[in-house]
Each structure stands twice: as structure tokens, then as C-alpha cells.
CSV table of C-alpha atoms in Angstrom, one decimal:
chain,number,residue,atom,x,y,z
V,1,MET,CA,-21.9,-9.2,10.9
V,2,ASN,CA,-20.9,-11.3,7.3
V,3,GLU,CA,-22.8,-9.7,4.5
V,4,ILE,CA,-22.2,-13.1,2.5
V,5,LYS,CA,-23.9,-16.5,3.2
V,6,ASN,CA,-21.1,-19.8,2.8
V,7,MET,CA,-18.4,-17.4,2.3
V,8,PRO,CA,-15.0,-18.8,1.6
V,9,LYS,CA,-12.3,-18.8,4.3
V,10,ILE,CA,-10.1,-15.8,4.4
V,11,THR,CA,-6.8,-15.5,6.1
V,12,PHE,CA,-5.4,-12.1,6.4
V,13,GLY,CA,-1.9,-11.9,7.1
V,14,ILE,CA,-0.4,-8.6,7.9
V,15,ILE,CA,2.9,-7.4,8.2
V,16,VAL,CA,3.2,-4.8,10.8
V,17,LEU,CA,6.6,-2.6,12.7
V,18,ASN,CA,4.7,0.8,14.3
V,19,GLY,CA,1.7,0.4,12.4
V,20,GLU,CA,0.4,3.5,15.2
V,21,PRO,CA,-2.6,4.7,14.6
V,22,PHE,CA,-3.6,2.6,12.2
V,23,VAL,CA,-4.1,-0.6,13.8
V,24,ARG,CA,-7.1,-1.0,15.9
V,25,TYR,CA,-8.9,0.6,12.5
V,26,CYS,CA,-7.1,-2.2,10.0
V,27,LEU,CA,-8.2,-4.8,11.9
V,28,ARG,CA,-12.0,-3.8,12.9
V,29,SER,CA,-12.1,-3.0,8.6
V,30,ILE,CA,-11.7,-6.8,7.8
V,31,TYR,CA,-12.4,-8.6,10.9
V,32,SER,CA,-16.2,-10.0,10.1
V,33,PHE,CA,-14.5,-10.9,6.6
V,34,ALA,CA,-12.1,-13.2,8.0
V,35,HIS,CA,-11.6,-16.7,8.9
V,36,GLU,CA,-8.0,-15.8,10.8
V,37,ILE,CA,-5.8,-13.0,11.0
V,38,ILE,CA,-2.5,-13.3,11.4
V,39,VAL,CA,-0.2,-10.5,12.2
V,40,VAL,CA,3.3,-10.6,12.1
V,41,GLU,CA,4.6,-8.0,14.4
V,42,GLY,CA,8.8,-6.3,14.5
V,43,GLY,CA,11.6,-5.7,12.6
V,44,HIS,CA,14.5,-7.3,11.4
V,45,GLU,CA,18.2,-6.4,11.5
V,46,ASP,CA,18.3,-3.3,8.9
V,47,THR,CA,15.6,-1.6,10.9
V,48,LYS,CA,17.0,-1.6,14.1
V,49,SER,CA,17.0,2.9,14.7
V,50,VAL,CA,12.8,2.4,14.7
V,51,CYS,CA,12.9,-0.7,16.9
V,52,THR,CA,12.9,-1.3,20.8
V,53,PRO,CA,16.6,-3.4,21.6
V,54,ASP,CA,14.8,-6.4,21.0
V,55,GLY,CA,12.8,-5.6,17.6
V,56,HIS,CA,9.7,-4.2,18.1
V,57,SER,CA,7.4,-1.3,17.2
V,58,ILE,CA,8.4,1.4,19.7
V,59,ASP,CA,5.3,3.3,19.5
V,60,GLY,CA,2.9,0.3,21.3
V,61,THR,CA,1.3,-0.9,18.5
V,62,LEU,CA,2.0,-4.4,20.1
V,63,GLU,CA,0.4,-3.3,22.8
V,64,THR,CA,-2.7,-2.3,21.0
V,65,LEU,CA,-2.6,-5.7,19.1
V,66,TYR,CA,-2.9,-7.4,22.8
V,67,LYS,CA,-5.0,-5.2,23.7
V,68,PHE,CA,-7.5,-5.5,20.3
V,69,LYS,CA,-7.1,-9.4,20.9
V,70,ALA,CA,-8.3,-8.8,24.9
V,71,GLU,CA,-11.6,-6.9,24.3
V,72,GLU,CA,-12.4,-6.8,20.2
V,73,ASP,CA,-12.0,-10.4,19.7
V,74,PRO,CA,-14.9,-12.8,20.3
V,75,GLU,CA,-14.4,-14.9,18.0
V,76,ASN,CA,-10.4,-15.7,18.5
V,77,LYS,CA,-9.5,-14.7,15.0
V,78,LEU,CA,-7.1,-12.7,15.5
V,79,THR,CA,-3.1,-14.6,16.2
V,80,ILE,CA,0.0,-12.5,16.6
V,81,VAL,CA,3.0,-13.9,15.8
V,82,THR,CA,6.0,-12.4,17.1
V,83,ARG,CA,9.3,-13.0,18.9
V,84,ASN,CA,11.7,-11.6,21.5
V,85,SER,CA,14.2,-10.5,18.6
V,86,PHE,CA,15.2,-9.4,15.0
V,87,TRP,CA,13.6,-11.3,12.5
V,88,PRO,CA,15.7,-12.4,9.6
V,89,LYS,CA,15.5,-9.7,6.7
V,90,LYS,CA,16.6,-12.4,3.7
V,91,ASP,CA,15.4,-16.2,3.5
V,92,GLU,CA,17.7,-18.9,2.6
V,93,LEU,CA,17.9,-17.6,-1.3
V,94,GLY,CA,18.3,-13.9,0.3
V,95,ARG,CA,14.8,-12.8,-0.9
V,96,ASP,CA,14.0,-9.8,1.4
V,97,ARG,CA,11.3,-10.0,4.1
V,98,THR,CA,10.8,-13.2,2.8
V,99,PRO,CA,10.9,-15.0,6.2
V,100,GLN,CA,7.7,-12.7,8.0
V,101,SER,CA,5.7,-13.1,4.8
V,102,ARG,CA,6.2,-16.6,5.2
V,103,ALA,CA,5.2,-16.4,9.2
V,104,TYR,CA,1.8,-15.8,8.6
V,105,ALA,CA,1.4,-18.1,5.1
V,106,GLU,CA,2.5,-21.6,6.9
V,107,LEU,CA,-0.3,-20.7,10.3
V,108,ALA,CA,-3.0,-20.0,7.2
V,109,THR,CA,-5.7,-22.1,7.1
V,110,GLY,CA,-7.8,-20.3,5.2
V,111,ASP,CA,-9.6,-21.1,1.3
V,112,TYR,CA,-7.3,-17.6,0.4
V,113,LEU,CA,-4.8,-15.7,1.7
V,114,TRP,CA,-5.1,-11.6,1.5
V,115,GLN,CA,-2.3,-9.7,2.3
V,116,ILE,CA,-2.8,-6.0,3.5
V,117,ASP,CA,-0.6,-3.5,5.1
V,118,ILE,CA,-1.8,-1.9,8.1
V,119,ASP,CA,-1.6,1.4,6.5
V,120,GLU,CA,-4.1,-0.4,3.8
V,121,PHE,CA,-7.8,0.2,3.8
V,122,TYR,CA,-10.8,-1.5,1.2
V,123,LYS,CA,-13.9,-0.1,1.1
V,124,ARG,CA,-16.8,-2.6,3.2
V,125,GLU,CA,-18.9,-2.8,0.0
V,126,ASP,CA,-15.9,-3.7,-2.3
V,127,MET,CA,-14.9,-6.2,0.0
V,128,VAL,CA,-17.9,-7.7,-0.4
V,129,THR,CA,-18.2,-8.0,-3.9
V,130,ILE,CA,-14.7,-9.2,-3.9
V,131,ILE,CA,-15.6,-11.8,-2.0
V,132,GLU,CA,-18.9,-12.9,-3.4
V,133,MET,CA,-16.5,-13.3,-6.7
V,134,LEU,CA,-14.6,-15.8,-4.7
V,135,LYS,CA,-17.6,-17.5,-4.1
V,136,ASN,CA,-19.0,-17.7,-7.4
V,137,ASP,CA,-15.9,-18.1,-9.3
V,138,PRO,CA,-13.8,-20.9,-7.3
V,139,THR,CA,-10.8,-21.0,-10.1
V,140,ILE,CA,-9.7,-17.6,-9.2
V,141,THR,CA,-6.2,-17.8,-8.1
V,142,ALA,CA,-5.9,-14.4,-7.5
V,143,ILE,CA,-6.1,-10.6,-7.4
V,144,SER,CA,-4.5,-7.5,-7.3
V,145,PHE,CA,-5.4,-4.0,-7.2
V,146,LYS,CA,-4.3,-0.6,-8.1
V,147,GLN,CA,-3.5,1.9,-5.6
V,148,LYS,CA,-5.0,5.4,-4.1
V,149,SER,CA,-2.1,7.0,-2.6
V,150,PHE,CA,-2.8,9.2,0.1
V,151,TRP,CA,-0.6,12.2,0.5
V,152,GLY,CA,-0.7,14.5,3.9
V,153,GLY,CA,-4.7,14.3,4.5
V,154,ILE,CA,-7.3,11.9,3.4
V,155,ASN,CA,-8.7,14.4,1.0
V,156,TYR,CA,-5.2,14.8,-1.4
V,157,ILE,CA,-4.0,12.3,-3.7
V,158,SER,CA,-0.3,11.4,-4.9
V,159,GLU,CA,-0.4,10.3,-8.9
V,160,SER,CA,2.8,8.7,-9.9
V,161,TYR,CA,3.8,7.6,-13.8
V,162,TYR,CA,5.6,4.6,-11.0
V,163,LEU,CA,1.9,4.4,-9.8
V,164,MET,CA,0.5,4.6,-13.7
V,165,ASN,CA,3.4,2.1,-14.6
V,166,ASN,CA,2.7,-0.6,-12.2
V,167,LYS,CA,0.5,-3.5,-14.9
V,168,GLY,CA,-1.5,-5.5,-13.0
V,169,GLY,CA,-1.3,-3.8,-9.7
V,170,TRP,CA,-0.9,-4.5,-6.4
V,171,ASN,CA,-1.0,-8.5,-5.7
V,172,ARG,CA,-3.0,-9.1,-2.3
V,173,ILE,CA,-5.3,-12.2,-2.8
V,174,PHE,CA,-3.9,-15.6,-3.5
V,175,LYS,CA,-5.7,-19.0,-3.1
V,176,TRP,CA,-4.3,-21.3,-0.6
V,177,GLY,CA,-4.1,-25.3,0.6
V,178,LYS,CA,-1.8,-27.7,1.1
V,179,GLY,CA,1.1,-28.0,-0.6
V,180,TYR,CA,1.3,-24.3,-1.6
V,181,GLN,CA,4.5,-22.1,-0.8
V,182,TYR,CA,4.8,-18.6,0.1
V,183,LEU,CA,7.7,-17.7,-2.8
V,184,THR,CA,8.7,-14.2,-2.4
V,185,HIS,CA,6.9,-11.0,-0.1
V,186,GLU,CA,8.2,-8.8,-3.3
V,187,PRO,CA,6.4,-9.2,-5.5
V,188,PRO,CA,3.8,-11.6,-3.4
V,189,THR,CA,3.8,-14.6,-5.1
V,190,ILE,CA,2.4,-18.1,-4.1
V,191,LEU,CA,3.1,-21.1,-5.4
V,192,ASN,CA,0.1,-24.2,-6.0
V,193,GLU,CA,1.2,-27.5,-4.9
V,194,ASN,CA,2.1,-28.2,-8.2
V,195,GLY,CA,5.0,-25.5,-7.9
V,196,ILE,CA,2.5,-23.0,-10.4
V,197,ASN,CA,2.7,-19.6,-9.8
V,198,LEU,CA,-0.6,-18.9,-9.4
V,199,HIS,CA,-0.6,-15.5,-11.3
V,200,GLU,CA,-0.2,-18.1,-14.4
V,201,ILE,CA,-3.4,-19.7,-14.1
V,202,ASN,CA,-6.6,-17.5,-13.2
V,203,TRP,CA,-5.2,-14.3,-12.3
V,204,ILE,CA,-7.2,-11.3,-11.8
V,205,PRO,CA,-5.0,-7.9,-12.5
V,206,GLY,CA,-5.6,-4.5,-10.5
V,207,GLU,CA,-6.8,-3.1,-14.3
V,208,LYS,CA,-10.2,-5.6,-14.2
V,209,MET,CA,-10.5,-4.5,-10.5
V,210,GLN,CA,-10.2,-0.7,-11.4
V,211,LYS,CA,-13.2,-1.5,-14.2
V,212,LYS,CA,-15.3,-2.2,-11.5
V,213,ASN,CA,-13.8,0.9,-9.8
V,214,ILE,CA,-12.3,-1.9,-6.6
V,215,TYR,CA,-9.1,-0.1,-5.5
V,216,MET,CA,-6.7,-0.6,-2.7
V,217,TYR,CA,-6.8,2.7,-0.6
V,218,HIS,CA,-3.4,2.8,0.7
V,219,TYR,CA,-2.9,6.2,3.5
V,220,CYS,CA,0.7,5.3,3.2
V,221,LEU,CA,2.2,9.3,2.9
V,222,LEU,CA,-0.9,10.4,5.8
V,223,PHE,CA,1.3,11.6,9.1
V,224,PRO,CA,4.3,13.2,9.6
V,225,ARG,CA,5.5,10.5,11.7
V,226,GLN,CA,4.8,7.8,9.2
V,227,VAL,CA,6.8,9.2,7.2
V,228,GLN,CA,9.7,10.0,9.1
V,229,GLN,CA,9.7,6.2,10.6
V,230,LYS,CA,9.5,5.1,6.0
V,231,VAL,CA,11.8,7.1,4.8
V,232,THR,CA,13.9,6.3,8.0
V,233,LEU,CA,13.5,2.3,7.3
V,234,TYR,CA,13.9,2.7,3.9
V,235,LYS,CA,17.0,4.7,3.2
V,236,GLU,CA,18.6,1.5,6.1
V,237,GLU,CA,17.0,-1.5,4.3
V,238,LYS,CA,17.6,-0.6,0.7
V,239,PRO,CA,20.6,2.0,0.8
V,240,ASP,CA,21.2,1.5,-2.9
V,241,VAL,CA,17.7,2.0,-3.7
V,242,PHE,CA,16.5,4.9,-1.5
V,243,SER,CA,19.8,6.7,-0.5
V,244,GLY,CA,18.0,10.2,-1.3
V,245,MET,CA,14.8,9.3,1.0
V,246,VAL,CA,15.5,11.1,3.9
V,247,GLU,CA,16.4,14.0,1.8
V,248,TRP,CA,13.4,13.7,-0.4
V,249,ALA,CA,10.8,13.9,2.6
V,250,GLU,CA,12.4,16.7,3.7
V,251,LYS,CA,12.8,19.0,0.6
V,252,ASN,CA,9.0,17.2,-0.6
V,253,TYR,CA,6.8,16.2,2.3
V,254,PHE,CA,7.0,18.1,5.2
V,255,GLN,CA,7.8,20.9,2.7
V,256,ILE,CA,7.0,21.0,-1.0
V,257,GLU,CA,10.3,22.0,-3.1
V,258,ASN,CA,9.2,20.0,-5.8
V,259,PRO,CA,5.5,19.8,-6.7
V,260,PHE,CA,6.6,16.8,-9.1
V,261,LYS,CA,8.7,14.5,-6.8
V,262,VAL,CA,6.0,14.0,-4.1
V,263,HIS,CA,5.6,10.4,-4.7
V,264,ASN,CA,7.9,8.8,-2.6
V,265,VAL,CA,9.6,6.6,-4.9
V,266,TYR,CA,10.9,9.6,-6.0
V,267,ARG,CA,12.9,8.5,-9.3
V,268,TYR,CA,9.5,8.9,-11.2
V,269,THR,CA,7.8,12.2,-11.9
V,270,SER,CA,4.5,12.7,-9.0
V,271,TRP,CA,2.0,15.1,-8.7
V,272,LEU,CA,-0.7,15.6,-6.2
V,273,GLU,CA,-4.3,15.8,-6.6
V,274,ARG,CA,-7.5,16.2,-4.5
V,275,TYR,CA,-9.9,13.2,-4.1
V,276,ASN,CA,-13.2,14.0,-3.8
V,277,GLY,CA,-14.7,10.2,-3.5
V,278,ALA,CA,-15.5,8.1,-0.8
V,279,GLN,CA,-12.9,7.1,2.0
V,280,PRO,CA,-13.3,3.3,3.7
V,281,GLN,CA,-15.7,3.4,6.9
V,282,GLN,CA,-12.8,2.4,9.5
V,283,VAL,CA,-10.8,5.7,8.4
V,284,ILE,CA,-13.6,8.3,8.3
V,285,ASN,CA,-13.5,6.4,12.5
V,286,MET,CA,-9.7,7.2,12.7
V,287,MET,CA,-10.1,11.0,11.5
V,288,GLN,CA,-12.7,11.7,13.7
V,289,ASP,CA,-11.1,9.7,16.5
V,290,ILE,CA,-8.1,11.9,16.0
V,291,ASN,CA,-9.6,15.3,15.1
V,292,SER,CA,-11.6,14.2,18.5
V,293,GLY,CA,-8.4,14.6,20.7
V,294,LYS,CA,-8.8,10.5,21.2
V,295,ILE,CA,-6.1,9.8,19.1
V,296,ASP,CA,-2.7,12.1,19.6
V,297,ILE,CA,-1.1,11.9,16.0
V,298,GLU,CA,-0.2,14.9,14.3
V,299,LEU,CA,-1.5,15.9,11.3
V,300,ARG,CA,0.5,17.7,8.1
V,301,LYS,CA,-1.0,21.4,7.8
V,302,THR,CA,-2.6,21.3,4.6
V,303,ASP,CA,-1.9,24.7,3.4
V,304,ASP,CA,0.6,24.6,0.9
V,305,ILE,CA,-1.4,21.2,-0.6
V,306,GLU,CA,-4.7,23.3,-1.0
V,307,LYS,CA,-2.0,26.8,-2.3
V,308,LEU,CA,-1.1,24.6,-4.7
V,309,LEU,CA,-4.4,22.8,-6.0
V,310,LEU,CA,-5.9,25.8,-6.6
V,311,SER,CA,-3.3,26.9,-8.8
V,312,LYS,CA,-4.5,26.9,-12.0
V,313,LYS,CA,-1.0,26.9,-13.2
V,314,TYR,CA,0.1,23.6,-11.7
V,315,ASN,CA,-3.2,22.0,-12.6
V,316,PHE,CA,-2.4,22.9,-16.2
V,317,LYS,CA,0.8,20.6,-15.9
V,318,THR,CA,-0.4,18.0,-13.9
V,319,THR,CA,-2.7,17.9,-17.4
V,320,LEU,CA,0.2,17.5,-19.5
V,321,LEU,CA,1.8,15.0,-17.7
V,322,LYS,CA,-1.1,12.7,-18.1
V,323,LEU,CA,-0.9,13.2,-21.5
V,324,GLU,CA,2.3,13.0,-22.1
V,325,TYR,CA,2.3,9.4,-20.2
V,326,PRO,CA,0.7,7.2,-22.8
V,327,PHE,CA,4.1,8.6,-24.9
V,328,TYR,CA,6.4,7.6,-21.5
V,329,LYS,CA,5.7,3.7,-21.7
V,330,LEU,CA,6.5,3.8,-25.9
V,331,PRO,CA,10.1,2.3,-26.7
V,332,LYS,CA,12.2,5.4,-28.6
V,333,LEU,CA,11.7,2.8,-31.8
V,334,SER,CA,8.3,3.2,-31.8
V,335,ARG,CA,7.6,6.5,-31.6
V,336,ILE,CA,7.0,8.0,-34.7
V,337,LYS,CA,9.1,10.1,-36.1
V,338,ASN,CA,10.9,11.5,-33.0
V,339,ILE,CA,7.9,13.9,-32.1
V,340,PRO,CA,6.5,12.3,-28.7
V,341,ASN,CA,10.0,12.6,-27.6
V,342,ARG,CA,9.4,16.3,-28.5
V,343,ILE,CA,6.5,16.8,-27.1
V,344,ARG,CA,8.0,15.2,-23.3
V,345,LYS,CA,11.0,18.1,-23.8
V,346,ILE,CA,8.5,20.8,-24.0
V,347,ILE,CA,6.0,19.1,-21.6
V,348,ARG,CA,9.4,18.8,-19.2
V,349,LYS,CA,10.5,22.5,-19.5
V,350,MET,CA,7.1,23.5,-18.8
V,351,THR,CA,7.5,21.3,-14.9
V,352,LYS,CA,10.5,21.7,-14.2
V,353,LYS,CA,11.0,23.6,-10.7
């Protein structure tokens, strides 16, 4: 049941390939807030190793979508968009994955377009707050979020200079209307009917949402099968950027060889932290179904994570890395007498494997 009277119409747009076991839980988490949910299923040419011969998911994602449509969509909100061939990887200007995003954008009829990954969740009370914001201030044109990136279990997150350094956060919510254009997928960029980027009008960046304690909860590194498929896809999709992705997973996800390179954007320093905060309810439901045997998926063992997080030495080093971060962001010329640089060298030495 909706908590908001006269709420604006929200179109949720999702691209998914091999999204199990998240699919039904993600859809349930957004259903009551949705005017419509448009899911674009399947892979593009560079994802063939994790697709069926005709470009579909190999883990039952499409079947789950149709099952949800038949059994859990009484208001006919869900539209499933797919094709019996691979999606084009690039648009006419060579922009990666934009054709799939445009596939849901072109069908959207809501007042706002909320892009969401299948392994991405928000706390229900936060969604109420967000939609109240949109209702009370129709001049808002875009909202972004900082994220909590879960790693190996719902009680652990990976922190990273990459995540910390993403100024503005991840673009997710956009005003939508006649004549609006979905321009790029990476990063998500939308132009209004006058060709103006919505982030140049009244954009609420992730830092402002963070002050309200509102985050994107991203379960992108939760399950071993999920990570194995993800790193294979990334390596094949962007070999120039992620050529070492499979090796990273073998050394620093399935085991922890370097505890300061745990995030999958492995060029940046990262580390693990314990998470004791609240979880979105549908994530709790999913984990209960896994633990009861209702869903069959391998969980990552957490003994090595616990050992690491109980280490005073590791916690001390991660504290040093957080202290280093403000200096990490500064250009070299602004570092007074190079003192921060010397501090960084000391920290680097201490945090070397």
C-alpha cells in the first residue's frame, strides 16, 4: 500500500542480465511506489559467455520475470522488454549500453524516471522521503546517491577511494516528460525538451542525500556466483579497463590476498568494514529465504572476513587510510611543503601486503 497520497508517477527502469536471486525481491521493493516498472532483459554482443545463444540470461532471470508478471503484478505495472538476439552494445555515437537504457526510457510514461540495478535496494522509509521530496518540490530535476557496497555478506561493506571519490554520487532519478531524451548510460544522463542536462537545473547530489542518511544499498559483491559472472562480463565488455578483473576476483574476493584491494574497481585502495546498520526489508526477506533453503545459492564463507575485522592491526591501517583520503584528493601543487605526500608514503608502506 502506498504511504503517499497523490504521489508523482514514478517509472522504474531496469537493465538485467543474470539477476538471480535478486529479481523478485527488487521488484517487490519498488512495486507499491511504481507507476510502472520496465525491465529490459538480455545481454549485448560482448556478453556471450554468460548468455544463452540468443542473448538471454542463463540463470532463470527471464522465467522469474514472467512468473512475477503472472503471480505478483495485480496492477499490471510490469513491462518486460526483450529480444531473441543480442542487444547492440553501443548507440549510433558509440556510447556503451545506451540502447538498452533507451529501450525503457522510450516507453516511460511517468513524471520521473528512476534507474535501478537489480542488485540495488533502498530502505522503504527512504523511498517515502525521496518521493515526498519530489512531490513537495516539482522543480527538482535529478537526484543522485552515495552507495553502501556490500561484500561477501550483508554484514560487511567495502569502502574504497573510488566510492569516496565519486563526487555527486550515482545518478538515479530524473524528471521525465515529452521531448526528454536519454542521452548516455555511463553516466546516466538525460536532457529535457530544450536539450538541457537535468543535472544543470535543480540537481540534488548524493552528498546532500547522505546528510539525510539516505543511500543506495548496492549488493553488487554479495554472492560468489554473482561475482564470477560479473568479472567475466566486465573483462569481456571492457578489456582495456578491466583486463585484470578475473585475476582480482581469484586473489581478492574468493580469497583475500590483499585486504586493501577488495573492491572490484581494483585500481583504487579499498578495505572491508563491518556493517551494523539497518537493511532494506526485501534484502532481509531474500536472505531468510536463502538460509531456509527456499533459494539455492552458494554463500561466501566469512571466516577470513571476520578474522580480518577482528585484527587491531587491520583496523588501525584502515583508520590511517581514511585519514589519508583528504590528502589523496588534493593536487600535488596544493600540498604545503609536500608534508601530506610524506604522510602518504608512510601510510602506503604500512598498508602494503
